[in-house]
Amino acid sequence: GAVAHARSSLSQLSLGTQFLSSGIGTAKVGADRFASGVTELNGYLAAARDGSGQLAGAVGQLNDVVAGATAQADSLAADLSSTGLTVGQARDNADLLSSGLAEALGLLRATPIPLTPDQNAAAARLDSLRELANRTGNQLDGLDALLGAPVDPATDLGKLLKSAVGQLNSASSQLSKGADELSNGLARLSDEGGAQLDDASAELTVGIEQLDGVSTALSDQVARALATT
């Protein structure tokens, strides 16, 4: 009657506590994995924070180099402007120099008399100058693509150099700003986010331990009840 019904109810409750205990065990494993993952993630955050700090430092050094180059470029730009030389004139001069050197080399190498070692060395230097003149002309032809805007052949070379240096300084400033923002953001994420993850992991562990204590106590009570029924 009543006793049998009570034992049946207690047996079902005992089975339920076993399922609960098994679930808590699984939760413990998950909490341990979460805690391990938090530790690993915090390590990655710290590494990213340190790496971004190093990046910001490297960008700072780059800015110092750019600043030094800017001062030299400004001086050179002033010298170029004083000559009145334009982009078109510089390109024409480079082409003339290249063609003149090519003609001179052709005549030198066409002589029926074998060249002496000194003459061969001189010819090699002239050939190097010809290649340099060619590269200079090609670079002047590619200024549009380099600067991202059409370049008027009548543009003063000094003014063009100052414009290019201005773009370099602007890019350097943007890079520095981006590196600083990245460094500050990762430092904040590593410090604040890492602490929040640690707190969440600790709370999860404590909660599971408390639940495990309740489950154990309940299981014990059911077992005693069954033993006395």
Short mmCIF file of C-alpha atoms in Angstrom, two decimals:
data_model
loop_
_atom_site.label_atom_id
_atom_site.label_comp_id
_atom_site.label_asym_id
_atom_site.label_seq_id
_atom_site.Cartn_x
_atom_site.Cartn_y
_atom_site.Cartn_z
CA GLY A 1 0.00 0.00 0.00
CA ALA A 2 1.35 3.27 1.22
CA VAL A 3 4.84 1.93 2.00
CA ALA A 4 5.19 0.35 -1.42
CA HIS A 5 4.03 3.57 -3.06
CA ALA A 6 6.54 5.55 -1.01
CA ARG A 7 9.37 3.21 -1.95
CA SER A 8 8.40 3.45 -5.61
CA SER A 9 8.43 7.25 -5.41
CA LEU A 10 11.77 7.25 -3.61
CA SER A 11 13.22 4.86 -6.19
CA GLN A 12 12.16 7.17 -9.00
CA LEU A 13 13.63 10.12 -7.09
CA SER A 14 16.85 8.17 -6.58
CA LEU A 15 17.05 7.52 -10.30
CA GLY A 16 16.50 11.23 -10.90
CA THR A 17 19.35 12.14 -8.54
CA GLN A 18 21.62 9.76 -10.44
CA PHE A 19 20.77 11.48 -13.70
CA LEU A 20 21.34 14.84 -12.01
CA SER A 21 24.71 13.70 -10.68
CA SER A 22 25.71 12.48 -14.13
CA GLY A 23 24.68 15.82 -15.66
CA ILE A 24 26.66 17.72 -13.05
CA GLY A 25 29.69 15.55 -13.84
CA THR A 26 29.38 16.47 -17.50
CA ALA A 27 29.03 20.14 -16.53
CA LYS A 28 32.20 19.86 -14.44
CA VAL A 29 34.11 18.58 -17.46
CA GLY A 30 32.73 21.44 -19.56
CA ALA A 31 33.64 23.99 -16.88
CA ASP A 32 37.19 22.62 -16.72
CA ARG A 33 37.48 22.87 -20.49
CA PHE A 34 36.10 26.39 -20.39
CA ALA A 35 38.64 27.36 -17.72
CA SER A 36 41.42 25.85 -19.83
CA GLY A 37 40.18 27.71 -22.88
CA VAL A 38 40.06 30.98 -20.92
CA THR A 39 43.68 30.50 -19.87
CA GLU A 40 44.71 29.82 -23.47
CA LEU A 41 42.70 32.74 -24.79
CA ASN A 42 44.21 35.08 -22.20
CA GLY A 43 47.62 33.95 -23.41
CA TYR A 44 46.69 34.80 -26.98
CA LEU A 45 45.33 38.19 -25.89
CA ALA A 46 48.52 38.96 -24.00
CA ALA A 47 50.63 37.93 -27.01
CA ALA A 48 48.48 40.10 -29.31
CA ARG A 49 48.77 43.02 -26.89
CA ASP A 50 52.56 42.68 -26.73
CA GLY A 51 52.79 42.28 -30.50
CA SER A 52 50.69 45.39 -31.11
CA GLY A 53 52.92 47.31 -28.70
CA GLN A 54 55.97 46.23 -30.67
CA LEU A 55 54.21 47.23 -33.89
CA ALA A 56 53.44 50.67 -32.50
CA GLY A 57 57.10 51.03 -31.50
CA ALA A 58 58.27 50.02 -34.97
CA VAL A 59 55.84 52.48 -36.56
CA GLY A 60 57.22 55.18 -34.26
CA GLN A 61 60.72 54.43 -35.50
CA LEU A 62 59.45 54.53 -39.08
CA ASN A 63 57.92 57.95 -38.43
CA ASP A 64 61.30 59.17 -37.19
CA VAL A 65 62.88 57.94 -40.42
CA VAL A 66 60.15 59.63 -42.46
CA ALA A 67 60.67 62.87 -40.55
CA GLY A 68 64.38 62.78 -41.32
CA ALA A 69 63.73 61.99 -44.98
CA THR A 70 61.18 64.79 -45.14
CA ALA A 71 63.73 67.35 -43.99
CA GLN A 72 66.19 66.17 -46.64
CA ALA A 73 63.48 66.06 -49.31
CA ASP A 74 62.36 69.60 -48.49
CA SER A 75 65.91 70.82 -48.95
CA LEU A 76 66.22 68.92 -52.24
CA ALA A 77 62.84 70.25 -53.40
CA ALA A 78 64.02 73.80 -52.81
CA ASP A 79 67.18 73.11 -54.84
CA LEU A 80 65.14 71.57 -57.68
CA SER A 81 62.71 74.46 -57.74
CA SER A 82 65.60 76.90 -58.03
CA THR A 83 66.66 75.20 -61.29
CA GLY A 84 63.21 75.68 -62.84
CA LEU A 85 63.36 72.12 -64.19
CA THR A 86 59.97 70.56 -65.01
CA VAL A 87 58.86 66.93 -65.15
CA GLY A 88 58.69 67.01 -68.95
CA GLN A 89 62.18 68.53 -69.26
CA ALA A 90 63.62 65.93 -66.88
CA ARG A 91 62.01 63.13 -68.89
CA ASP A 92 63.33 64.56 -72.17
CA ASN A 93 66.82 64.96 -70.69
CA ALA A 94 66.78 61.34 -69.45
CA ASP A 95 65.72 60.13 -72.91
CA LEU A 96 68.42 62.22 -74.60
CA LEU A 97 71.07 60.94 -72.22
CA SER A 98 70.00 57.33 -72.75
CA SER A 99 70.00 57.59 -76.53
CA GLY A 100 73.32 59.48 -76.57
CA LEU A 101 75.00 56.88 -74.38
CA ALA A 102 73.56 54.05 -76.50
CA GLU A 103 74.98 55.69 -79.63
CA ALA A 104 78.39 56.21 -77.99
CA LEU A 105 78.50 52.61 -76.82
CA GLY A 106 77.55 51.38 -80.28
CA LEU A 107 80.42 53.33 -81.86
CA LEU A 108 82.86 52.21 -79.20
CA ARG A 109 82.02 48.55 -79.60
CA ALA A 110 81.99 48.75 -83.40
CA THR A 111 85.68 49.66 -83.62
CA PRO A 112 87.76 46.96 -85.35
CA ILE A 113 90.52 47.33 -82.76
CA PRO A 114 89.98 45.20 -79.64
CA LEU A 115 89.20 47.29 -76.54
CA THR A 116 91.75 47.49 -73.77
CA PRO A 117 90.70 46.45 -70.21
CA ASP A 118 90.37 50.13 -69.27
CA GLN A 119 88.19 50.80 -72.30
CA ASN A 120 86.01 47.79 -71.46
CA ALA A 121 85.63 49.09 -67.92
CA ALA A 122 84.69 52.53 -69.27
CA ALA A 123 82.15 50.94 -71.62
CA ALA A 124 80.61 49.02 -68.71
CA ARG A 125 80.26 52.27 -66.70
CA LEU A 126 78.66 54.01 -69.68
CA ASP A 127 76.23 51.10 -70.05
CA SER A 128 75.31 51.41 -66.36
CA LEU A 129 74.64 55.12 -66.85
CA ARG A 130 72.46 54.33 -69.87
CA GLU A 131 70.41 51.85 -67.81
CA LEU A 132 70.08 54.44 -65.03
CA ALA A 133 68.85 57.04 -67.54
CA ASN A 134 66.33 54.50 -68.88
CA ARG A 135 65.04 53.73 -65.38
CA THR A 136 64.79 57.43 -64.59
CA GLY A 137 62.76 58.04 -67.72
CA ASN A 138 60.47 55.08 -66.94
CA GLN A 139 59.96 56.31 -63.37
CA LEU A 140 59.07 59.78 -64.62
CA ASP A 141 56.61 58.20 -67.07
CA GLY A 142 55.03 56.27 -64.17
CA LEU A 143 54.48 59.23 -61.86
CA ASP A 144 50.73 59.26 -62.60
CA ALA A 145 50.31 55.74 -61.21
CA LEU A 146 52.70 56.37 -58.33
CA LEU A 147 50.97 59.54 -57.13
CA GLY A 148 47.46 58.42 -58.01
CA ALA A 149 46.74 61.51 -60.12
CA PRO A 150 47.73 62.91 -63.54
CA VAL A 151 51.02 64.80 -63.55
CA ASP A 152 51.35 67.81 -65.84
CA PRO A 153 54.68 67.70 -67.73
CA ALA A 154 55.04 71.40 -66.93
CA THR A 155 54.99 70.70 -63.19
CA ASP A 156 58.00 71.99 -61.32
CA LEU A 157 60.11 69.05 -60.06
CA GLY A 158 60.58 70.63 -56.63
CA LYS A 159 56.84 71.15 -56.22
CA LEU A 160 56.21 67.56 -57.31
CA LEU A 161 58.70 66.25 -54.76
CA LYS A 162 57.06 68.26 -51.97
CA SER A 163 53.67 66.85 -52.98
CA ALA A 164 55.00 63.29 -52.87
CA VAL A 165 56.58 63.91 -49.46
CA GLY A 166 53.27 65.30 -48.22
CA GLN A 167 51.53 62.07 -49.25
CA LEU A 168 54.21 60.04 -47.51
CA ASN A 169 53.78 62.04 -44.31
CA SER A 170 50.00 61.63 -44.47
CA ALA A 171 50.30 57.86 -44.92
CA SER A 172 52.83 57.69 -42.08
CA SER A 173 50.48 59.60 -39.76
CA GLN A 174 47.55 57.34 -40.62
CA LEU A 175 49.69 54.26 -40.02
CA SER A 176 50.82 55.61 -36.66
CA LYS A 177 47.24 56.40 -35.65
CA GLY A 178 46.05 52.93 -36.67
CA ALA A 179 48.89 51.22 -34.79
CA ASP A 180 48.17 53.24 -31.64
CA GLU A 181 44.46 52.48 -31.79
CA LEU A 182 45.18 48.78 -32.30
CA SER A 183 47.65 48.72 -29.42
CA ASN A 184 45.29 50.54 -27.04
CA GLY A 185 42.30 48.42 -28.07
CA LEU A 186 44.13 45.12 -27.60
CA ALA A 187 45.58 46.24 -24.28
CA ARG A 188 42.07 47.11 -23.04
CA LEU A 189 40.65 43.86 -24.40
CA SER A 190 43.44 41.82 -22.82
CA ASP A 191 43.08 43.49 -19.42
CA GLU A 192 39.32 43.96 -19.16
CA GLY A 193 38.14 41.08 -21.33
CA GLY A 194 40.61 38.67 -19.74
CA ALA A 195 39.46 39.63 -16.25
CA GLN A 196 35.80 39.20 -17.22
CA LEU A 197 36.49 35.76 -18.64
CA ASP A 198 38.36 34.75 -15.48
CA ASP A 199 35.45 35.96 -13.32
CA ALA A 200 32.91 34.11 -15.46
CA SER A 201 34.98 30.91 -15.28
CA ALA A 202 35.31 31.20 -11.50
CA GLU A 203 31.56 31.84 -11.05
CA LEU A 204 30.74 28.88 -13.27
CA THR A 205 33.01 26.61 -11.24
CA VAL A 206 31.56 27.79 -7.93
CA GLY A 207 27.99 27.37 -9.20
CA ILE A 208 28.64 23.81 -10.34
CA GLU A 209 30.31 22.95 -7.04
CA GLN A 210 27.30 24.28 -5.13
CA LEU A 211 24.93 22.35 -7.38
CA ASP A 212 27.06 19.24 -6.86
CA GLY A 213 26.79 19.71 -3.09
CA VAL A 214 23.02 20.00 -3.26
CA SER A 215 22.81 16.94 -5.52
CA THR A 216 25.01 14.89 -3.19
CA ALA A 217 22.96 15.90 -0.15
CA LEU A 218 19.72 15.06 -1.95
CA SER A 219 21.07 11.70 -3.06
CA ASP A 220 22.14 10.88 0.51
CA GLN A 221 18.72 11.80 1.90
CA VAL A 222 16.94 9.66 -0.68
CA ALA A 223 19.27 6.73 0.06
CA ARG A 224 18.58 7.01 3.83
CA ALA A 225 14.89 7.29 3.20
CA LEU A 226 14.94 4.16 1.07
CA ALA A 227 16.93 2.30 3.73
CA THR A 228 14.36 3.09 6.39
CA THR A 229 11.26 2.50 4.29
#
